Amino acid sequence: MTGLSLLHSVSNFPPSNFPLSCSASRNGLLRRTAGGGSGFKQPRGVAAVRCCTGPAEAAQTNNRTATLKMGNDTLDICRVLNGMWQTSGGWGTIDRNDAVEAMLRHADAGLTTFDMADHYGPAEDLFGIFINRVRRERPPEYLETVRGLTKWAPPPVKMTRTFVQQSIDISRKRMDVESLDMLQFHWRDYNNPEYLDALMHLTDLKNKGKIKTIALTNFDTVRLEIILENGMPVVSNQVQHSIVDMRPQQRMAELCGISGVKLITYGTVMGGLLSEKYLDTNFRIPFSGPKLNTPSLQKYKRMVDAWGGWSLFQELLKTLKKIADKHAVSIPTVAVRYILDQPSVAGSMIGVRLGLSEHIKESNDVFSLALDQEDLQHIEHVTKKGKDLLNVTGDCGDEYRRA
């Protein structure tokens, strides 16, 4: 099986404990096969996902939660996630007490899912303090709604069982939980096939109760297919996805629709570029444009440049502003709703600068917004003028793996 042949092969999945063996390389990558065979097999109990195709169906998915499921592994999340990359530095100094109070305000407002990583500064520690406040100060049924999703991006060392377990135990200790709600796995170098060994060890830890669900972050479609072919029970893949960056809808979403894997998106408001703040701004005159003074603003400005430049982006912002005014919401709310309505998208991230600034109302406005066909046509009239980022930067996550 080569390329995206998975998209044309659906049957039953092999048991999760089947033996793995190394075989020949594909596209320069080692892969593993089960029992000497090949071919994707859909996990038992996972129906093929029917994609959202228009505003009528989109309006039916405005519920606050989504269920991530693979086999017997299930996790409910809030569809608007609180992204905690902003705790890692570069967005201002975070006060611990203020940050935890802000986390409580978000959760009290129904925004109960927090996304972090082992390398996002004190993010996991803040969650540990926060979850203990919840245990002491909120009723048990409240605690049941809170989710802490973390990521692990291991260094380029041997993926032994001991190393993987020790790494996960550190996150469990920092977050003060017996079992991680979700471990999202990132791998830097596809030329090193040990990502399969790491995922196998993570699956063992899941079976021991240390992890509830396993997910990926920034994996491309080819590697996701290989991982699924090897029976790894991943429930989601977190990828960059916005009105400007529609790469996940070209290959990834089709594979997700067949396999049941969901997408969690980040960069959906492009670090704040998709907002009223950047409407009617100009970078052509030196020092006249708005300051791009955070890592996320700088990153997503580069994506705008690759997509079509600032003038086209201004046309997009003006279009989104008209739609936002029509529905009495903000541009970021429209931007998030548009992506939540895309096929296989379970949730979208909004970065939170805990204790510094808040957008709780705008986040909750997403759930009551339904874009109509006219809105979609106006948006796509502009976006079709931009470049296909799949051809410019590669598939999901490829921008992190350039030489």
Coordinates of C-alpha atoms in Angstrom, one line a residue:
M1 CA 0.0 0.0 0.0
T2 CA 1.4 3.4 -1.0
G3 CA 0.5 7.0 -0.8
L4 CA -3.0 7.6 0.4
S5 CA -4.3 4.1 -0.4
L6 CA -5.8 4.1 3.1
L7 CA -8.5 6.4 1.7
H8 CA -9.8 3.5 -0.4
S9 CA -9.5 0.6 2.1
V10 CA -11.8 0.2 5.1
S11 CA -12.5 -3.0 7.0
N12 CA -11.9 -4.3 10.6
F13 CA -9.0 -3.2 12.8
P14 CA -6.6 -5.8 14.2
P15 CA -6.3 -6.2 18.0
S16 CA -4.4 -3.4 19.7
N17 CA -1.8 -5.9 21.0
F18 CA -0.8 -7.4 17.7
P19 CA 3.0 -7.9 17.1
L20 CA 4.8 -5.3 15.0
S21 CA 7.7 -6.0 12.6
C22 CA 9.9 -3.8 10.5
S23 CA 9.6 -3.9 6.7
A24 CA 10.8 -2.1 3.6
S25 CA 10.9 1.7 3.4
R26 CA 8.3 3.8 1.7
N27 CA 9.1 7.3 0.5
G28 CA 12.4 6.9 2.2
L29 CA 10.8 6.0 5.6
L30 CA 10.9 2.8 7.5
R31 CA 7.4 1.5 8.3
R32 CA 6.0 -1.4 10.3
T33 CA 3.4 -3.9 9.3
A34 CA 1.1 -6.2 11.3
G35 CA 1.6 -9.9 10.8
G36 CA 3.4 -9.3 7.5
G37 CA 0.3 -7.7 5.9
S38 CA -0.6 -4.2 5.1
G39 CA -3.7 -2.1 4.7
F40 CA -5.7 0.2 6.9
K41 CA -8.4 -1.3 9.0
Q42 CA -11.0 0.8 10.7
P43 CA -11.2 0.4 14.5
R44 CA -14.1 -1.6 15.8
G45 CA -17.0 0.5 16.9
V46 CA -15.8 3.6 15.0
A47 CA -18.2 4.6 12.2
A48 CA -17.0 6.6 9.2
V49 CA -17.4 10.3 9.9
R50 CA -20.0 12.1 7.8
C51 CA -18.6 15.5 7.0
C52 CA -20.4 18.8 7.6
T53 CA -21.3 20.1 4.1
G54 CA -23.3 23.2 4.6
P55 CA -24.8 25.8 7.0
A56 CA -27.9 23.7 7.8
E57 CA -25.8 20.8 9.1
A58 CA -23.3 23.2 10.6
A59 CA -26.0 24.8 12.7
Q60 CA -26.7 21.4 14.2
T61 CA -23.1 21.1 15.4
N62 CA -23.1 24.3 17.5
N63 CA -23.1 22.1 20.7
R64 CA -20.4 23.0 23.2
T65 CA -18.7 19.5 23.3
A66 CA -17.3 17.0 20.9
T67 CA -16.5 13.3 21.6
L68 CA -13.1 12.0 20.5
K69 CA -13.3 8.2 20.1
M70 CA -11.2 5.4 18.9
G71 CA -12.2 1.9 19.8
N72 CA -13.0 1.9 23.5
D73 CA -11.1 5.2 24.2
T74 CA -13.4 8.1 24.6
L75 CA -12.9 11.7 25.7
D76 CA -15.4 14.6 25.6
I77 CA -13.9 18.1 25.1
C78 CA -15.2 21.6 24.9
R79 CA -15.1 22.6 21.2
V80 CA -13.4 25.9 22.0
L81 CA -10.2 25.1 23.8
N82 CA -8.1 27.3 26.0
G83 CA -4.6 27.3 24.5
M84 CA -1.8 27.8 27.0
W85 CA 1.2 28.3 24.7
Q86 CA 1.1 31.9 25.9
T87 CA 2.4 30.8 29.3
S88 CA 5.8 29.9 27.8
G89 CA 7.2 33.4 27.6
G90 CA 7.1 36.1 24.9
W91 CA 3.6 37.4 25.7
G92 CA 4.2 39.1 29.0
T93 CA 5.0 38.0 32.5
I94 CA 2.5 35.5 34.0
D95 CA 1.6 35.9 37.6
R96 CA 0.8 32.4 39.0
N97 CA -2.1 33.4 41.2
D98 CA -3.7 35.7 38.5
A99 CA -3.3 32.9 36.0
V100 CA -5.1 30.3 38.1
E101 CA -7.9 32.7 38.8
A102 CA -8.2 33.3 35.1
M103 CA -8.4 29.6 34.5
L104 CA -11.2 29.3 37.0
R105 CA -13.1 32.1 35.3
H106 CA -12.8 30.4 31.9
A107 CA -14.0 27.1 33.4
D108 CA -16.8 28.8 35.3
A109 CA -17.9 30.2 31.9
G110 CA -18.1 26.7 30.4
L111 CA -14.7 26.8 28.7
T112 CA -13.4 23.8 30.5
T113 CA -10.8 22.3 28.2
F114 CA -7.2 23.5 28.6
D115 CA -4.4 22.6 26.1
M116 CA -0.8 22.7 27.2
A117 CA 2.6 21.0 26.7
D118 CA 5.5 19.8 28.7
H119 CA 7.6 22.6 27.1
Y120 CA 5.1 25.5 27.6
G121 CA 6.9 27.0 30.5
P122 CA 4.8 26.5 33.7
A123 CA 1.6 25.5 31.9
E124 CA 1.4 22.0 33.4
D125 CA 2.2 23.3 36.9
L126 CA -0.5 25.9 36.6
F127 CA -3.0 23.3 35.6
G128 CA -2.0 21.3 38.7
I129 CA -2.7 24.2 40.9
F130 CA -5.9 25.0 39.1
I131 CA -7.3 21.4 39.3
N132 CA -6.6 21.3 43.0
R133 CA -8.6 24.5 43.4
V134 CA -11.4 22.9 41.5
R135 CA -11.3 19.8 43.7
R136 CA -11.5 22.0 46.8
E137 CA -13.9 24.7 45.7
R138 CA -16.2 23.2 43.1
P139 CA -18.7 20.4 43.2
P140 CA -17.7 16.9 41.9
E141 CA -19.9 17.2 38.8
Y142 CA -17.9 20.4 37.9
L143 CA -14.6 18.5 38.1
E144 CA -15.9 15.9 35.7
T145 CA -16.2 18.5 33.0
V146 CA -12.6 19.8 33.2
R147 CA -10.1 18.5 30.7
G148 CA -6.3 18.9 30.7
L149 CA -4.7 18.0 27.3
T150 CA -0.9 18.0 27.2
K151 CA 1.7 17.4 24.6
W152 CA 5.0 15.5 24.6
A153 CA 7.8 16.4 22.1
P154 CA 10.6 14.1 23.1
P155 CA 14.3 14.8 22.3
P156 CA 16.1 12.7 19.7
V157 CA 17.0 9.8 22.0
K158 CA 16.3 6.1 22.0
M159 CA 12.5 5.6 22.7
T160 CA 12.8 3.0 25.4
R161 CA 9.9 1.9 27.6
T162 CA 11.6 3.4 30.6
F163 CA 12.3 6.8 29.0
V164 CA 8.7 7.1 27.7
Q165 CA 7.2 6.2 31.1
Q166 CA 9.5 8.6 33.0
S167 CA 8.6 11.4 30.7
I168 CA 4.9 10.8 31.1
D169 CA 5.2 10.5 34.8
I170 CA 6.7 14.0 35.0
S171 CA 3.6 15.5 33.3
R172 CA 1.3 13.5 35.6
K173 CA 3.1 14.8 38.6
R174 CA 3.2 18.4 37.4
M175 CA -0.5 18.3 36.5
D176 CA -1.3 16.4 39.7
V177 CA -3.4 13.8 38.0
E178 CA -3.4 10.0 38.1
S179 CA -4.2 9.7 34.5
L180 CA -3.6 12.3 31.7
D181 CA -6.9 13.1 29.9
M182 CA -4.9 13.2 26.6
L183 CA -1.3 12.9 25.6
Q184 CA -0.6 14.5 22.2
F185 CA 2.6 13.2 20.7
H186 CA 4.9 15.2 18.5
W187 CA 7.9 13.9 16.5
R188 CA 10.5 16.1 14.9
D189 CA 12.3 13.8 12.4
Y190 CA 10.3 11.4 10.2
N191 CA 13.6 9.8 9.0
N192 CA 13.8 8.3 12.5
P193 CA 11.0 5.6 12.6
E194 CA 11.1 5.3 16.4
Y195 CA 8.0 7.4 16.7
L196 CA 6.2 4.0 16.3
D197 CA 8.1 2.6 19.3
A198 CA 7.2 5.7 21.3
L199 CA 3.5 5.3 20.4
M200 CA 3.6 1.6 21.3
H201 CA 5.0 2.5 24.8
L202 CA 2.4 5.2 25.1
T203 CA -0.3 2.7 24.3
D204 CA 1.0 0.4 27.0
L205 CA 0.8 3.3 29.5
K206 CA -2.7 4.0 28.4
N207 CA -3.6 0.3 29.0
K208 CA -2.1 0.7 32.5
G209 CA -4.4 3.7 33.2
K210 CA -1.7 6.5 33.1
I211 CA -3.2 8.0 30.0
K212 CA -6.9 8.1 29.0
T213 CA -6.4 8.9 25.3
I214 CA -3.5 9.2 22.9
A215 CA -3.4 11.8 20.2
L216 CA -0.9 13.4 17.8
T217 CA 0.2 16.9 17.0
N218 CA 1.6 18.2 13.7
F219 CA 1.7 14.8 12.0
D220 CA 1.2 14.8 8.2
T221 CA -1.3 12.6 6.3
V222 CA 1.2 10.0 5.2
R223 CA 2.6 9.4 8.7
L224 CA -0.9 9.4 10.2
E225 CA -1.8 6.7 7.8
I226 CA 1.2 4.6 8.8
I227 CA 0.4 5.1 12.5
L228 CA -3.2 3.9 11.9
E229 CA -2.1 1.0 9.9
N230 CA 0.0 -0.1 12.9
G231 CA -3.0 -0.1 15.2
M232 CA -2.1 2.9 17.3
P233 CA -5.3 4.1 19.0
V234 CA -5.0 7.9 18.3
V235 CA -8.2 9.9 18.7
S236 CA -7.0 13.2 17.2
N237 CA -4.3 15.2 15.4
Q238 CA -3.7 18.8 16.4
V239 CA -2.8 20.9 13.4
Q240 CA -2.6 24.5 12.2
H241 CA -5.9 25.4 10.6
S242 CA -7.4 28.8 9.8
I243 CA -9.4 30.5 7.1
V244 CA -6.0 31.3 5.5
D245 CA -4.4 27.9 6.2
M246 CA -6.9 25.3 4.8
R247 CA -4.3 22.6 4.3
P248 CA -5.9 20.1 6.6
Q249 CA -9.0 20.0 4.4
Q250 CA -7.1 18.7 1.4
R251 CA -5.7 15.4 2.5
M252 CA -5.9 15.1 6.2
A253 CA -9.7 15.6 6.6
E254 CA -10.4 12.9 4.1
L255 CA -8.3 10.4 6.0
C256 CA -9.9 11.5 9.2
G257 CA -13.3 11.1 7.8
I258 CA -12.6 7.4 7.0
S259 CA -10.7 6.5 10.2
G260 CA -12.7 8.5 12.8
V261 CA -9.6 10.5 13.9
K262 CA -10.6 14.1 14.7
L263 CA -8.8 17.3 14.2
I264 CA -8.1 19.8 16.9
T265 CA -6.9 23.1 15.4
Y266 CA -4.6 25.9 16.5
G267 CA -3.7 29.1 14.9
T268 CA -7.3 29.5 14.1
V269 CA -7.3 33.3 14.8
M270 CA -3.6 33.5 13.7
G271 CA -2.3 34.8 17.0
G272 CA -4.8 37.7 16.9
L273 CA -4.2 38.8 13.3
L274 CA -7.7 37.7 12.4
S275 CA -9.3 40.5 14.5
E276 CA -10.5 44.1 14.3
K277 CA -7.1 45.2 15.7
Y278 CA -5.4 44.6 12.3
L279 CA -8.1 45.9 10.1
D280 CA -7.1 48.9 7.9
T281 CA -3.4 48.6 8.9
N282 CA -0.5 49.0 6.5
F283 CA 3.1 47.5 6.7
R284 CA 4.3 49.3 3.5
I285 CA 5.3 52.4 5.4
P286 CA 8.2 51.7 7.8
F287 CA 7.1 51.7 11.5
S288 CA 3.5 52.6 10.5
G289 CA 2.0 49.1 10.9
P290 CA 1.0 47.4 14.2
K291 CA 3.7 45.9 16.3
L292 CA 4.2 42.2 15.8
N293 CA 5.6 41.7 19.3
T294 CA 4.7 38.1 20.1
P295 CA 6.0 34.8 18.8
S296 CA 2.5 33.9 17.4
L297 CA 2.0 37.2 15.6
Q298 CA 5.4 36.9 13.9
K299 CA 4.7 33.3 13.0
Y300 CA 1.3 33.9 11.4
K301 CA 2.4 37.1 9.6
R302 CA 4.8 34.8 7.7
M303 CA 1.9 32.6 6.9
V304 CA 0.0 35.6 5.6
D305 CA 3.0 36.5 3.4
A306 CA 3.1 33.0 2.0
W307 CA -0.6 32.9 1.4
G308 CA -1.1 36.2 -0.5
G309 CA 0.3 39.2 1.3
W310 CA -1.1 41.9 3.5
S311 CA -3.3 43.5 0.9
L312 CA -5.2 40.3 0.3
F313 CA -5.4 39.7 4.0
Q314 CA -6.9 43.2 4.4
E315 CA -9.6 42.2 1.9
L316 CA -10.3 39.1 4.0
L317 CA -10.5 41.1 7.2
K318 CA -13.0 43.6 5.6
T319 CA -15.1 40.6 4.5
L320 CA -15.0 39.0 7.9
K321 CA -15.9 42.4 9.5
K322 CA -19.1 42.7 7.4
I323 CA -20.1 39.2 8.4
A324 CA -19.3 39.8 12.1
D325 CA -21.4 43.0 12.1
K326 CA -24.2 41.2 10.5
H327 CA -24.3 38.6 13.3
A328 CA -23.3 41.1 16.1
V329 CA -20.1 39.2 16.9
S330 CA -16.3 39.8 16.5
I331 CA -14.0 38.8 13.6
P332 CA -12.3 36.1 15.8
T333 CA -15.7 34.6 16.5
V334 CA -16.4 34.3 12.8
A335 CA -13.0 32.9 12.1
V336 CA -13.3 30.2 14.8
R337 CA -16.9 29.3 13.8
Y338 CA -15.8 28.8 10.1
I339 CA -13.1 26.3 11.1
L340 CA -15.3 24.4 13.6
D341 CA -17.8 23.8 10.7
Q342 CA -15.1 22.2 8.6
P343 CA -15.1 18.4 8.1
S344 CA -13.6 16.3 10.9
V345 CA -12.8 19.3 13.2
A346 CA -13.7 18.6 16.8
G347 CA -12.3 21.7 18.4
S348 CA -10.4 24.9 17.8
M349 CA -7.9 26.6 20.1
I350 CA -8.0 30.2 21.3
G351 CA -4.9 31.3 23.0
V352 CA -5.3 32.6 26.5
R353 CA -3.0 35.2 28.1
L354 CA -3.9 34.2 31.6
G355 CA -4.2 37.1 34.0
L356 CA -3.3 39.6 31.2
S357 CA -6.2 39.7 28.8
E358 CA -9.4 37.7 28.4
H359 CA -11.8 36.9 25.5
I360 CA -14.4 34.8 27.4
K361 CA -17.4 36.4 25.8
E362 CA -16.1 36.1 22.3
S363 CA -15.2 32.5 22.9
N364 CA -18.7 31.7 24.1
D365 CA -20.3 33.6 21.2
V366 CA -18.9 30.9 18.9
F367 CA -21.5 28.5 20.1
S368 CA -24.5 30.6 19.2
L369 CA -23.2 31.7 15.8
A370 CA -24.4 30.0 12.6
L371 CA -22.8 31.1 9.3
D372 CA -25.2 31.0 6.4
Q373 CA -24.5 30.2 2.8
E374 CA -24.1 33.8 1.8
D375 CA -21.4 34.2 4.5
L376 CA -19.5 31.2 3.2
Q377 CA -19.6 32.5 -0.3
H378 CA -18.2 35.9 0.7
I379 CA -15.4 34.2 2.6
E380 CA -14.5 31.8 -0.2
H381 CA -14.6 34.6 -2.8
V382 CA -11.6 36.1 -1.1
T383 CA -9.7 32.9 0.0
K384 CA -9.7 31.4 -3.5
K385 CA -7.5 34.4 -4.5
G386 CA -4.8 33.2 -2.1
K387 CA -2.1 30.6 -2.7
D388 CA -2.5 26.9 -1.9
L389 CA -0.4 26.6 1.2
L390 CA -0.2 22.8 0.7
N391 CA 2.0 23.6 -2.4
V392 CA 3.9 26.4 -0.6
T393 CA 4.7 25.0 2.8
G394 CA 3.8 21.3 2.5
D395 CA 1.3 19.2 4.4
C396 CA 0.3 19.7 8.1
G397 CA 3.3 20.2 10.3
D398 CA 5.9 20.3 7.4
E399 CA 6.8 23.9 8.3
Y400 CA 8.4 22.5 11.5
R401 CA 10.5 20.0 9.7
R402 CA 12.3 22.0 7.1
A403 CA 16.1 21.6 6.8

